[in-house]
Short mmCIF file of C-alpha atoms and ligand atoms in Angstrom, two decimals:
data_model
loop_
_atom_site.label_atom_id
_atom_site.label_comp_id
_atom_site.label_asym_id
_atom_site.label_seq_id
_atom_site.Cartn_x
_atom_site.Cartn_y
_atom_site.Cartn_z
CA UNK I 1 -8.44 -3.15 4.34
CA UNK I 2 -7.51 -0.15 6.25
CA UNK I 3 -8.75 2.49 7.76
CA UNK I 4 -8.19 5.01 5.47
CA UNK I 5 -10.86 3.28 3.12
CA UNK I 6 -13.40 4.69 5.55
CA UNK I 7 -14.68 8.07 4.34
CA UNK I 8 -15.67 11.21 6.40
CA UNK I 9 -18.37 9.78 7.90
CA UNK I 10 -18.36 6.09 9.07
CA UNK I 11 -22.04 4.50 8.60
CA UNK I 12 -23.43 2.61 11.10
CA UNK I 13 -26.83 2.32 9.42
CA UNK I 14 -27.62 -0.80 7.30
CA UNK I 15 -27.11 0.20 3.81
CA UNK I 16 -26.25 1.90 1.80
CA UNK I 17 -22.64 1.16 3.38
CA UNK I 18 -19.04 2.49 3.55
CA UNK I 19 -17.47 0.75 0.63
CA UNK I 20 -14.01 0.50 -0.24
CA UNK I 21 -11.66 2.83 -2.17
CA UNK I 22 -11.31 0.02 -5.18
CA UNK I 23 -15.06 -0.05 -5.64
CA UNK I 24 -15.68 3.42 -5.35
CA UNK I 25 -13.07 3.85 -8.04
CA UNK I 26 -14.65 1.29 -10.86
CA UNK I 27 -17.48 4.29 -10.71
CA UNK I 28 -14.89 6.05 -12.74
CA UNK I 29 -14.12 3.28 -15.38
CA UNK I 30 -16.29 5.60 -18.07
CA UNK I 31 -18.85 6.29 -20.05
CA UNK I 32 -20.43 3.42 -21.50
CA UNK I 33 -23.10 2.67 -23.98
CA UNK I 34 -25.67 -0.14 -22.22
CA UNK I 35 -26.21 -1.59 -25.78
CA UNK I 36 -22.54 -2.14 -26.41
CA UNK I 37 -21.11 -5.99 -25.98
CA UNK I 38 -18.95 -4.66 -23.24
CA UNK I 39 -22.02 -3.88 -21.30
CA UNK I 40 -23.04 -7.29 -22.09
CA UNK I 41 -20.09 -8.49 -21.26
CA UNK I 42 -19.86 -6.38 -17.65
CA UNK I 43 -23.57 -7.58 -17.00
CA UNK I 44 -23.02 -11.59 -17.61
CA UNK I 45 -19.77 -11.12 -15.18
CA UNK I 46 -22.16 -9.25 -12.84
CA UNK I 47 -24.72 -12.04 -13.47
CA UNK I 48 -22.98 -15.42 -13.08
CA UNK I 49 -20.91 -13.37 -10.48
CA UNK I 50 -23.43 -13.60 -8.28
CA UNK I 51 -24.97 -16.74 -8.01
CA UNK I 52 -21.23 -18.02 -7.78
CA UNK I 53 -20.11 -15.93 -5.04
CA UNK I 54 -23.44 -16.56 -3.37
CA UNK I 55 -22.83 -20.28 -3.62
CA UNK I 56 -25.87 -20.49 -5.73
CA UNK I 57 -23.88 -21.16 -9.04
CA UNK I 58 -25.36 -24.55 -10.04
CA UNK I 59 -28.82 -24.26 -9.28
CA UNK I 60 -29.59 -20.20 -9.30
CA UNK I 61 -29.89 -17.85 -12.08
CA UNK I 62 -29.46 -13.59 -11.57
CA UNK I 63 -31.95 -11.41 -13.29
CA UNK I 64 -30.64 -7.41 -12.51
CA UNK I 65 -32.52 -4.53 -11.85
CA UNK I 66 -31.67 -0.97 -11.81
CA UNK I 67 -33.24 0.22 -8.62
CA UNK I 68 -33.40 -0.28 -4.99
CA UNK I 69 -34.14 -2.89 -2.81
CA UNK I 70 -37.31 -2.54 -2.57
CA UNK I 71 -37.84 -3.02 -7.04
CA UNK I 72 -36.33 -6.77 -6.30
CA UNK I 73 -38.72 -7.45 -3.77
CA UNK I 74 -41.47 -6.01 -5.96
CA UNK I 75 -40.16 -8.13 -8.80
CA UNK I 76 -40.05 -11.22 -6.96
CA UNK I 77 -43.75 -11.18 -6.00
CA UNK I 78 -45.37 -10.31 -8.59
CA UNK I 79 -43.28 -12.80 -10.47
CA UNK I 80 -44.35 -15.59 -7.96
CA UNK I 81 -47.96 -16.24 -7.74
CA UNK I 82 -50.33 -17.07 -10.61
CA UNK I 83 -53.49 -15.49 -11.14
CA UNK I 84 -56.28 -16.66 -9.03
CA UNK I 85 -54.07 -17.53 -6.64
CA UNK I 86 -52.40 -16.05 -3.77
CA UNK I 87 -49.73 -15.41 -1.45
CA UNK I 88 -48.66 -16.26 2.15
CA UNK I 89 -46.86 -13.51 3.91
CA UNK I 90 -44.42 -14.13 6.74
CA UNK I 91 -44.43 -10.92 9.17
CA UNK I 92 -42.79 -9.86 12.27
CA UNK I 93 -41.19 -6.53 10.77
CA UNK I 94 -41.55 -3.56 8.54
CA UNK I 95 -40.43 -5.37 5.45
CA UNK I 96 -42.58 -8.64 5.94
CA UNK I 97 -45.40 -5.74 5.91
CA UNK I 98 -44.01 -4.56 2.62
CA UNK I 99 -44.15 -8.07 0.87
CA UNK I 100 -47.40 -8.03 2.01
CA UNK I 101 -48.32 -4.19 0.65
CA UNK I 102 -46.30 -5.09 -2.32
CA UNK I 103 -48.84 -7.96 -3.74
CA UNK I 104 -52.11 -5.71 -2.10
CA UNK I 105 -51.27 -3.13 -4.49
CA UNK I 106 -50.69 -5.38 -7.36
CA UNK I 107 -53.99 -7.52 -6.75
CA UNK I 108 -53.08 -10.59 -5.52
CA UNK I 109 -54.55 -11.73 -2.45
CA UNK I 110 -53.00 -12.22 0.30
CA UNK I 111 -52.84 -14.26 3.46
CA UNK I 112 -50.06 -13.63 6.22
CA UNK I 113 -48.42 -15.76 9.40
CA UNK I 114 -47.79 -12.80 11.64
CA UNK I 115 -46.05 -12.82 15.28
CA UNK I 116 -44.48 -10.12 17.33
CA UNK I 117 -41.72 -7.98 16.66
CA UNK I 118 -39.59 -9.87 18.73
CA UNK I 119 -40.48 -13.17 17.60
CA UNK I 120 -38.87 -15.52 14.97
CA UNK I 121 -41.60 -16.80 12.98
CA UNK I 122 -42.76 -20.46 13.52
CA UNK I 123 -42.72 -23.03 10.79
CA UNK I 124 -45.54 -24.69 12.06
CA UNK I 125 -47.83 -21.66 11.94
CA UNK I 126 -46.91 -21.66 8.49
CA UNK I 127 -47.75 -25.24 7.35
CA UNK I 128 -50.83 -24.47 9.32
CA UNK I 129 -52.16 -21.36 7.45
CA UNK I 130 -50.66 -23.85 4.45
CA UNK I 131 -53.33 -26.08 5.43
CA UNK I 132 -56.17 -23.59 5.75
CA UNK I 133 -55.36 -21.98 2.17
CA UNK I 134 -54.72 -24.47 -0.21
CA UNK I 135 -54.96 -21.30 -3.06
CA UNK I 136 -51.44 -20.32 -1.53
CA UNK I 137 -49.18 -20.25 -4.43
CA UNK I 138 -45.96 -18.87 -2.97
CA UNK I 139 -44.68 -18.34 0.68
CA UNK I 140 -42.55 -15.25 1.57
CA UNK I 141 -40.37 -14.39 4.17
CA UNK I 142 -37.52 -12.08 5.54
CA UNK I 143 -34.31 -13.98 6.41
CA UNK I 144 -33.17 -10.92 8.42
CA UNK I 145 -35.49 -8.32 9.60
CA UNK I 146 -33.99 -5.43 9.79
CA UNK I 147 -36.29 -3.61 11.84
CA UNK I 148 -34.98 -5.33 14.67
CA UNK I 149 -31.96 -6.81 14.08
CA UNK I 150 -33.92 -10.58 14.05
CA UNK I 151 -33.48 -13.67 12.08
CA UNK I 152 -36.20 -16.15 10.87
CA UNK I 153 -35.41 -19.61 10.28
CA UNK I 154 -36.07 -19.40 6.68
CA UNK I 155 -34.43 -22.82 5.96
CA UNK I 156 -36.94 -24.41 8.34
CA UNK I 157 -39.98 -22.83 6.83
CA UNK I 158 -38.72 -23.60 3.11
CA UNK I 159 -38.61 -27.00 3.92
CA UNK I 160 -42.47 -26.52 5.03
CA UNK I 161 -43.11 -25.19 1.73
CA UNK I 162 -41.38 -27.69 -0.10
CA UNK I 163 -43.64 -30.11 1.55
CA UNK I 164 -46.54 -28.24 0.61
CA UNK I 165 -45.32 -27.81 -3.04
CA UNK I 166 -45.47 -24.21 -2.88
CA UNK I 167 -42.65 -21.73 -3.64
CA UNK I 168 -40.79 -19.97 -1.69
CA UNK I 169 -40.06 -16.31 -1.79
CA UNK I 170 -36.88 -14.89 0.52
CA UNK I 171 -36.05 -11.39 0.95
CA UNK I 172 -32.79 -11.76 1.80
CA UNK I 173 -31.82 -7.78 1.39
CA UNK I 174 -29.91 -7.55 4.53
CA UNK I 175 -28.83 -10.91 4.72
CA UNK I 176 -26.93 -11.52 1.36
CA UNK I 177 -22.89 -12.66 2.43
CA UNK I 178 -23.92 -11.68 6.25
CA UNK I 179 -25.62 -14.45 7.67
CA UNK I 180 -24.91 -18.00 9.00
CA UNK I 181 -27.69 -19.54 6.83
CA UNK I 182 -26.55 -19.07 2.92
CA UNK I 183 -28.12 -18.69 0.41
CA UNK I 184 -27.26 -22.19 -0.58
CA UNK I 185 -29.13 -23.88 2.52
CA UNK I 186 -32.13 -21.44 2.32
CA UNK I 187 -33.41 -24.38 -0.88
CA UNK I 188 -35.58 -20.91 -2.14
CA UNK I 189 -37.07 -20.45 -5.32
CA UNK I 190 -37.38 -16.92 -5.64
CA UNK I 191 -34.06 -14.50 -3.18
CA UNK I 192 -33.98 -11.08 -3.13
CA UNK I 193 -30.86 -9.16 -2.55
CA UNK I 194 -29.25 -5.67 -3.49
CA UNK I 195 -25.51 -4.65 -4.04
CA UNK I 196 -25.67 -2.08 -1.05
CA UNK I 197 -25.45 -4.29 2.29
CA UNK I 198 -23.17 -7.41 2.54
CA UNK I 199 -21.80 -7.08 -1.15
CA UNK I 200 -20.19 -3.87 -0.45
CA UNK I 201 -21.11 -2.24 -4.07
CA UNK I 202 -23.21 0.90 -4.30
CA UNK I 203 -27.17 1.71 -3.86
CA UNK I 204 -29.23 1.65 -7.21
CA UNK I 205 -28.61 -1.91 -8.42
CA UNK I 206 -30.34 -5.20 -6.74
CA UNK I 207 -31.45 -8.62 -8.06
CA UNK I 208 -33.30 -11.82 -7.96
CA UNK I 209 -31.99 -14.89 -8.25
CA UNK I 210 -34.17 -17.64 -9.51
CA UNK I 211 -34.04 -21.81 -9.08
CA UNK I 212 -35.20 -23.53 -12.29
CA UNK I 213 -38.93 -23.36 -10.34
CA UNK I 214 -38.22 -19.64 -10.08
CA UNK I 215 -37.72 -19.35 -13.37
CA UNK I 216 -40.78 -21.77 -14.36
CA UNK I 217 -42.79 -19.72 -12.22
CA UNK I 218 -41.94 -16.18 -13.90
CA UNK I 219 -42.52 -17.53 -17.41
CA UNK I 220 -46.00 -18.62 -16.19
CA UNK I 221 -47.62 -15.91 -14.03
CA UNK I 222 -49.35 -12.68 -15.87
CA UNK I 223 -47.36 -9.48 -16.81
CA UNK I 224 -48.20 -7.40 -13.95
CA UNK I 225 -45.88 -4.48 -14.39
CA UNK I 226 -44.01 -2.94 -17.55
CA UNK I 227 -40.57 -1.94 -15.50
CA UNK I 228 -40.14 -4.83 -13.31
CA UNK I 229 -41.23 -7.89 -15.46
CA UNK I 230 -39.13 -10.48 -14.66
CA UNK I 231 -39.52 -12.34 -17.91
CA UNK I 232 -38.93 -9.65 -19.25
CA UNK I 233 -35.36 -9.12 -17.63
CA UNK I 234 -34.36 -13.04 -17.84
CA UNK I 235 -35.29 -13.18 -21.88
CA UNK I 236 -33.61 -9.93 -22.67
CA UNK I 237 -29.98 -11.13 -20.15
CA UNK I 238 -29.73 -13.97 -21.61
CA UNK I 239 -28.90 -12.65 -24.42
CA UNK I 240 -26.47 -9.90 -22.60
CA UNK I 241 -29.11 -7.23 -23.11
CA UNK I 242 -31.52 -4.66 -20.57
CA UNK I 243 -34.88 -3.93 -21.46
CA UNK I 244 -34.25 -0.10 -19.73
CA UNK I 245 -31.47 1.85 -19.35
CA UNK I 246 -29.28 0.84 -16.22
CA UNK I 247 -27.34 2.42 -13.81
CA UNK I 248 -23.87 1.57 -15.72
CA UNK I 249 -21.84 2.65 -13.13
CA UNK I 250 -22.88 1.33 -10.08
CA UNK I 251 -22.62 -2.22 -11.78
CA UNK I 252 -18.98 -1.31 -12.53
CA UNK I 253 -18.58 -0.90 -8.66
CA UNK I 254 -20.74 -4.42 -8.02
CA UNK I 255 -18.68 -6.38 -10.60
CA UNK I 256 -15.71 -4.70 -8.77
CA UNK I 257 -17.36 -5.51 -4.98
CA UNK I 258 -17.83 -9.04 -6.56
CA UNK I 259 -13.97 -9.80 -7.72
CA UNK I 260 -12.82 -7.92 -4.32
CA UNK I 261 -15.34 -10.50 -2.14
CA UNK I 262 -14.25 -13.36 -4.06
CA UNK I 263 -10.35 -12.87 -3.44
CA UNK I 264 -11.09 -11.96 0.21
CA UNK I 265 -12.04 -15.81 0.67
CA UNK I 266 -15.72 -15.17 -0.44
CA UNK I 267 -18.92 -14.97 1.79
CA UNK I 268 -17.54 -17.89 4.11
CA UNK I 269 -15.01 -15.47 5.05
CA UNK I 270 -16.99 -12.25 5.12
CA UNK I 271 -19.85 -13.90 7.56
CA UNK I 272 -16.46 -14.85 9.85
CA UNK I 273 -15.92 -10.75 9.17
CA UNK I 274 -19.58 -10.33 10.46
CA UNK I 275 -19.19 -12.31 13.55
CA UNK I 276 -16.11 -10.85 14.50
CA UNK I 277 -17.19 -7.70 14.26
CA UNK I 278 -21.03 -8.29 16.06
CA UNK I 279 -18.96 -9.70 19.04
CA UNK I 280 -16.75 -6.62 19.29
CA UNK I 281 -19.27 -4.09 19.25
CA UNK I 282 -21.94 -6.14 21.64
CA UNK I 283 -18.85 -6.34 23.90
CA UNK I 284 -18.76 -3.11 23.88
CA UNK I 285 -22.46 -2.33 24.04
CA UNK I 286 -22.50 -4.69 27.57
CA UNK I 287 -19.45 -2.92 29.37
CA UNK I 288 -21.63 0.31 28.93
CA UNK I 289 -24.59 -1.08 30.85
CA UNK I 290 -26.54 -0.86 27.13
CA UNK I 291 -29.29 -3.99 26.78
CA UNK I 292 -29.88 -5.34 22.94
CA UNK I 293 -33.76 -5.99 22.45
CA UNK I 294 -33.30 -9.00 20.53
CA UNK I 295 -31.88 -12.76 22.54
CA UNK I 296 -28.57 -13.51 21.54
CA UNK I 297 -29.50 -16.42 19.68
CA UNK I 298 -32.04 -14.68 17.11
CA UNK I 299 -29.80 -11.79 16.71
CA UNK I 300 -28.14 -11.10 13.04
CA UNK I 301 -24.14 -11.10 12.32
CA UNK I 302 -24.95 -6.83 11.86
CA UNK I 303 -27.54 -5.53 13.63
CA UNK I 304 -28.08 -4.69 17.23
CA UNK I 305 -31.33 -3.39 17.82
CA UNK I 306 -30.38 -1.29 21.59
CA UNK I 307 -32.21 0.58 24.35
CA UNK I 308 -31.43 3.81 24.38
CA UNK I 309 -29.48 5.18 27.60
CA UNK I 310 -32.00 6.25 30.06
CA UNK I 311 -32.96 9.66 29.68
CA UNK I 312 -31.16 10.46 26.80
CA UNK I 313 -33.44 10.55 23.55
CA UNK I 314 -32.23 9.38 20.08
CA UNK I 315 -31.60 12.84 18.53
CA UNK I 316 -29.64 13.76 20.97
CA UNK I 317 -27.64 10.53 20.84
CA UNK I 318 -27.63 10.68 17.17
CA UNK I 319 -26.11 14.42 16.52
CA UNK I 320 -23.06 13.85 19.49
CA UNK I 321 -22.03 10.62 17.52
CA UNK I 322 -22.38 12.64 13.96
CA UNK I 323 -19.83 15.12 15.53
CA UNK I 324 -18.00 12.17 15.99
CA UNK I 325 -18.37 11.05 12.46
CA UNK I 326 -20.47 8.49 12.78
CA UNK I 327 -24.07 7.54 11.75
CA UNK I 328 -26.51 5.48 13.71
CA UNK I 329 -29.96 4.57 12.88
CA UNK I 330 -33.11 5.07 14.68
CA UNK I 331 -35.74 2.52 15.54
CA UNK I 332 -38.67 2.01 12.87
CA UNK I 333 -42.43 2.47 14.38
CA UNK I 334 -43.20 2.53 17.98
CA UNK I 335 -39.62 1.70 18.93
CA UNK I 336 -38.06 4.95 17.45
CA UNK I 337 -38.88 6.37 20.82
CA UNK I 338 -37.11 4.11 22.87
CA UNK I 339 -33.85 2.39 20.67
CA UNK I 340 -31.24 2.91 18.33
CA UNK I 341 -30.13 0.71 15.78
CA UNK I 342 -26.42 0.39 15.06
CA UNK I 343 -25.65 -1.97 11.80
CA UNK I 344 -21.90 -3.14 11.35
CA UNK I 345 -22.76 -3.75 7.33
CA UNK I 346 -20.45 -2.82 4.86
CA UNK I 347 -16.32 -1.87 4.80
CA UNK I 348 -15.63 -1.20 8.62
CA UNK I 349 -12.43 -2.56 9.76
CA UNK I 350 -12.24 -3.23 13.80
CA UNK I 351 -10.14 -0.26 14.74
CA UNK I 352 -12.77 1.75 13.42
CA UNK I 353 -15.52 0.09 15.50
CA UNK I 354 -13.42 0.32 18.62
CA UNK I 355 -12.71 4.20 17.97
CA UNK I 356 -16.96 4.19 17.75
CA UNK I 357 -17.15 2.85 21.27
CA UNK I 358 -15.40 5.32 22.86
CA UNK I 359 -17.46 7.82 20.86
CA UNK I 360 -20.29 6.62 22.22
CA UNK I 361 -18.97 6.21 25.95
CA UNK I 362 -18.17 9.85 25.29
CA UNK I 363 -21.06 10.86 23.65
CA UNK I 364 -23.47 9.54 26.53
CA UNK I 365 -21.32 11.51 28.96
CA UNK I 366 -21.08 14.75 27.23
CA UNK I 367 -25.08 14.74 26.96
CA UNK I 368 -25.26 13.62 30.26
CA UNK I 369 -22.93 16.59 31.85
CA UNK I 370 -24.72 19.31 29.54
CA UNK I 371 -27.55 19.34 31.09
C1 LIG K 401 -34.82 -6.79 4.69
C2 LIG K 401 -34.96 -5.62 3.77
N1 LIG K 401 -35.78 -5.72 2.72
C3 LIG K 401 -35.95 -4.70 1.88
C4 LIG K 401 -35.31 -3.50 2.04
C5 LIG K 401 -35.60 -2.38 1.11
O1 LIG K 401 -34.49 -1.95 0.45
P1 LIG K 401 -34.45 -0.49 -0.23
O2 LIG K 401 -34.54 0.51 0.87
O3 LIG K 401 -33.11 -0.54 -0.89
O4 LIG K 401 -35.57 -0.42 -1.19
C6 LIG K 401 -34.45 -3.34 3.13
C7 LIG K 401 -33.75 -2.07 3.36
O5 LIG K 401 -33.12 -1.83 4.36
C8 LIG K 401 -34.27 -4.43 4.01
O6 LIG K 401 -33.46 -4.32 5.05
#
């Protein structure tokens, strides 16, 4: 990896991420007919791929969907609760909300676990509201909420489920090849994941991947949507065919981000990557004087969730480190005002992250002296 792989503008916001100059360049492989067998043939790589490199290869199967994140989520919970029944939501963060919105506005009902913000979920608040609604069918949760940079002990409350005989549902979006906890230990039913965070592959292409309950489950529940059946999906890839037309291209570059994580050493080696790099840049973060919202030991391997310097708001912050060439993120809800969010996903080799602290040393000094 060097530096050069970085493009114009480094991106510090999580997903889509810098990417390297091999998978941007599978983009180019051609035009290519999705009913051909070398489409079937790109998409079963793609598919066993995935639950290989995710150490999920002897209990997990990969159903692919063209669209964002936010379609595998979708995907996943409609595919996960039968009718009559209903959902338990895990939510401390925007995208527990969404699981939640997701099964509103597909009618099933849903019951949620909710804490602050700031605050891991508790397993035992979850085999309580277990208790209370024995019509629960599936429990979902966020491994890493990316609102704040926070982890949930999703292991922990899958074993809870387990217990209860329910399945369980992880959005694991942000997590995927990042995270301490794989995918492996999570014992999930149902994980959600996209090629635009820790893969390294381009935005437009996610996936579920599905334990043999999973996969039991989707057969069972009611069609609830034409595009993002998963039945639908599994019945047709099997058989090395899509029921829609896919984004051909950006699976090139995830078949291509696969092969390049495998012979890097594979996700063991890419969360070492992660941790390496979260300790350089919270280094960093502490020698300026900036505070991270989140304790040290709920924070993610790639987001830090940070108070802005005082008096200095988050556009301002923002445009002096674009002049820079970099991208930060703002804060979601009521802490856009007072954070910024800087995620170390995707191709960003150290040098690069040390050249950002001095940007933003500089940056907060230059807005400082212009006024
Ligand atoms: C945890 C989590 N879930 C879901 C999503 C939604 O993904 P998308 O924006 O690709 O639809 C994101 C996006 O950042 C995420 O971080």
């Amino acid at each position: 990896m060097t530096e050069t792989s970085v493009g114009p503008l480094v991106l510090l916001n999580p997903g889509p991420a810098c990417t390297t100059d091999r998978v941007r360049a599978a983009l180019g492989r051609g035009d290519w007919c999705h009913r051909e067998p070398e489409f079937s043939e790109l998409l079963a790589s793609i598919r066993s791929g995935l639950s290989r490199v995710l150490n999920v290869g002897d209990t997990h199967e990969a159903i692919v969907v063209t669209g964002s994140g936010t379609s595998a989520m979708e995907m996943a919970v409609i595919s996960a609760v039968r009718a009559g029944r209903s959902i338990l939501v895990v939510r401390n963060g925007v995208y527990g909300d969404r699981l939640a919105k997701i099964a509103e506005v597909n009618g099933i009902a849903v019951h949620s676990v909710t804490s602050a913000w700031t605050e891991p979920a508790d397993p035992e608040a979850v085999r309580a509201a277990l208790a209370e609604h024995p019509d629960v069918d599936a429990v979902a949760v966020v491994q890493h909420e990316t609102t704040t940079g926070m982890i949930n002990p999703v292991g922990a409350i899958g074993a809870v489920a387990r217990e209860a005989g329910v399945l369980l549902l992880v959005d694991a979006i942000s997590a995927t090849a990042i995270e301490d906890e794989g995918h492996e230990d999570l014992h999930a039913d149902i994980i959600c994941g996209t090629a635009n965070k820790g893969l390294h592959g381009l935005p437009g292409i996610s996936f579920i991947l599905c334990s043999a309950k999973g996969i039991e489950r989707i057969q069972e529940v009611p069609v609830r949507s034409l595009y993002l059946n998963a039945d639908t999906y599994l019945t047709g890839q099997r058989k090395g065919d899509v029921p829609f037309t896919p984004a051909v291209q950006v699976c090139f570059a995830l078949d291509e981000a696969i092969k390049e994580l495998e012979e890097r050493g594979g996700v063991a080696a890419r969360v070492a990557e992660y941790k390496e790099r979260a300790a350089l840049v919270r280094a960093g973060f502490e020698r300026l004087g900036l505070s991270i919202l989140i304790p040290e030991e709920h924070r993610s391997n790639s987001i830090s969730m940070i108070y802005l310097p005082e008096g200095i708001t988050y556009s301002e912050l923002h445009d002096a480190l674009k002049d820079e060439g970099f991208v930060i993120y703002a804060g979601q809800g009521d802490l856009a005002k007072t954070f910024f969010r800087v995620s170390t996903m995707g191709e960003l080799p150290l040098p690069v992250l040390e050249r950002f602290l001095t940007s933003l040393e500089t940056s907060i000094a230059k807005i400082r002296a212009g006024r």
